[in-house]
C-alpha cells in the first residue's frame, strides 16, 4: 500500500520539522512549503492527499490556499 502524501505549509521551520516527523511516525510522507507561493509550486509538481496549513503566512492566508486547492485540485 502506498503512503499518504501530505503538504505541510508554515512559515516557521521548527513547526514544519515537527509536523514532518510526526506524520512520518504515522506513515505519512510530507512535503513542506514556507509560503502560499511555495505551496502552489508544490501542488503543481505532486499529488497530495491532505494539506495542513498555518492560517497566517508571509504572503497570504491559509484559507485562501484551501480555496485554491478546492478550485484547482
XYZ file of N, CA and C in Angstrom:
219
model
N 0.841 -1.186 0.000
C 0.000 0.000 0.000
C 0.882 1.243 0.000
N 0.510 2.243 -0.780
C 1.278 3.481 -0.861
C 1.030 4.357 0.356
N 2.079 5.074 0.732
C 1.934 6.034 1.825
C 1.078 7.211 1.372
N 0.356 7.779 2.320
C -0.365 9.017 2.046
C 0.651 10.147 1.911
N 0.323 11.125 1.096
C 1.190 12.288 0.896
C 0.512 13.530 1.448
N 1.249 14.273 2.260
C 0.721 15.493 2.855
C 1.573 16.683 2.444
N 0.932 17.816 2.288
C 1.628 19.080 2.098
C 1.436 19.875 3.383
N 2.546 20.240 4.007
C 2.517 20.987 5.264
C 3.054 22.388 4.978
N 2.248 23.401 5.299
C 2.599 24.782 4.969
C 2.668 25.608 6.248
N 3.839 26.153 6.522
C 4.024 27.021 7.686
C 5.281 27.839 7.457
N 5.307 29.057 7.945
C 6.488 29.892 7.774
C 7.500 29.729 8.905
N 7.216 28.830 9.838
C 8.154 28.532 10.917
C 8.757 27.154 10.675
N 10.058 27.130 10.388
C 10.739 25.897 10.019
C 10.673 24.857 11.138
N 10.744 25.279 12.389
C 10.674 24.327 13.511
C 9.347 23.574 13.520
N 8.264 24.260 13.216
C 6.948 23.621 13.175
C 6.880 22.653 11.999
N 7.427 23.059 10.845
C 7.464 22.154 9.692
C 8.209 20.869 10.035
N 9.351 21.014 10.680
C 10.147 19.837 11.049
C 9.376 18.933 12.010
N 8.747 19.511 13.011
C 7.981 18.740 13.988
C 6.829 17.989 13.317
N 6.090 18.680 12.455
C 4.967 18.026 11.776
C 5.443 16.942 10.818
N 6.543 17.178 10.141
C 7.082 16.171 9.224
C 7.473 14.904 9.992
N 8.109 15.068 11.129
C 8.490 13.920 11.969
C 7.245 13.198 12.484
N 6.268 13.965 12.962
C 5.035 13.374 13.487
C 4.293 12.599 12.413
N 4.181 13.172 11.229
C 3.493 12.484 10.132
C 4.245 11.234 9.696
N 5.562 11.291 9.690
C 6.358 10.112 9.317
C 6.083 8.953 10.273
N 5.911 9.246 11.536
C 5.590 8.213 12.526
C 4.215 7.610 12.272
N 3.368 8.354 11.550
C 2.029 7.878 11.195
C 2.024 7.271 9.786
N 3.219 7.082 9.222
C 3.394 6.511 7.894
C 2.821 7.412 6.798
N 2.928 8.728 7.014
C 2.503 9.719 6.031
C 3.749 10.470 5.563
N 3.956 10.484 4.267
C 5.078 11.209 3.691
C 4.685 12.677 3.568
N 5.574 13.595 3.945
C 5.230 15.014 3.949
C 6.224 15.835 3.142
N 5.663 16.722 2.332
C 6.440 17.766 1.675
C 6.119 19.049 2.412
N 7.044 19.998 2.396
C 6.827 21.222 3.148
C 6.934 22.450 2.246
N 6.257 23.505 2.673
C 6.304 24.795 1.991
C 6.273 25.879 3.052
N 6.969 26.977 2.786
C 7.046 28.055 3.770
C 6.214 29.272 3.397
N 5.487 29.191 2.277
C 4.654 30.313 1.846
C 3.539 29.792 0.948
N 2.566 30.645 0.669
C 1.491 30.280 -0.250
C 2.071 30.008 -1.635
N 2.961 30.869 -2.089
C 3.568 30.694 -3.411
C 4.327 29.374 -3.492
N 5.086 29.054 -2.464
C 5.820 27.789 -2.409
C 4.855 26.609 -2.419
N 3.759 26.718 -1.686
C 2.755 25.649 -1.641
C 2.142 25.436 -3.027
N 1.848 26.521 -3.726
C 1.261 26.402 -5.065
C 2.238 25.717 -6.029
N 3.528 26.005 -5.901
C 4.527 25.320 -6.728
C 4.555 23.830 -6.411
N 4.488 23.492 -5.123
C 4.479 22.085 -4.716
C 3.248 21.372 -5.279
N 2.102 22.036 -5.234
C 0.856 21.450 -5.739
C 0.920 21.176 -7.240
N 1.638 22.009 -7.977
C 1.791 21.794 -9.423
C 2.654 20.577 -9.728
N 3.568 20.236 -8.819
C 4.532 19.165 -9.064
C 4.117 17.796 -8.548
N 3.197 17.749 -7.602
C 2.892 16.462 -6.968
C 1.427 16.403 -6.540
N 0.973 15.181 -6.299
C -0.384 14.940 -5.779
C -0.300 14.802 -4.267
N -1.225 15.444 -3.567
C -1.271 15.347 -2.110
C -2.638 14.868 -1.667
N -2.639 14.025 -0.656
C -3.880 13.506 -0.096
C -4.469 14.453 0.940
N -3.612 15.277 1.545
C -4.084 16.243 2.527
C -3.122 17.410 2.617
N -3.634 18.512 3.143
C -2.823 19.712 3.328
C -3.067 20.248 4.732
N -1.989 20.481 5.442
C -2.043 21.133 6.748
C -1.398 22.504 6.576
N -2.133 23.552 6.875
C -1.588 24.885 6.653
C -1.796 25.812 7.839
N -0.809 26.640 8.049
C -0.913 27.730 9.013
C -1.908 28.744 8.455
N -2.574 29.469 9.307
C -3.547 30.468 8.854
C -2.858 31.740 8.351
N -1.826 32.182 9.049
C -1.145 33.426 8.701
C 0.234 33.128 8.143
N 0.375 33.369 6.843
C 1.646 33.127 6.183
C 2.211 34.450 5.687
N 3.479 34.455 5.375
C 4.149 35.696 4.999
C 3.554 36.348 3.752
N 3.013 35.532 2.844
C 2.495 36.084 1.593
C 1.011 35.807 1.379
N 0.305 35.468 2.437
C -1.116 35.219 2.259
C -1.744 34.528 3.451
N -2.879 33.913 3.170
C -3.735 33.358 4.192
C -3.969 31.871 3.909
N -3.949 31.059 4.934
C -4.183 29.633 4.773
C -5.544 29.316 4.177
N -6.549 30.109 4.494
C -7.891 29.895 3.935
C -7.877 30.119 2.423
N -7.137 31.132 1.978
C -7.016 31.367 0.539
C -6.342 30.180 -0.151
N -5.378 29.585 0.508
C -4.718 28.399 -0.040
C -5.699 27.234 -0.127
N -6.501 27.037 0.903
C -7.509 25.975 0.887
C -8.507 26.210 -0.246
N -8.916 27.446 -0.440
C -9.822 27.770 -1.558
C -9.174 27.443 -2.903
N -7.898 27.785 -3.040
C -7.162 27.489 -4.274
C -7.142 25.983 -4.533
N -6.881 25.222 -3.502
C -6.858 23.752 -3.643
C -8.232 23.237 -4.043
N -9.273 23.733 -3.392
C -10.627 23.290 -3.703
C -11.008 23.601 -5.152
N -10.572 24.738 -5.639
C -10.912 25.149 -7.001
C -10.111 24.412 -8.077
N -8.872 24.096 -7.778
C -7.983 23.553 -8.802
C -7.648 22.068 -8.649
N -7.863 21.510 -7.478
C -7.455 20.121 -7.265
C -8.592 19.324 -6.666
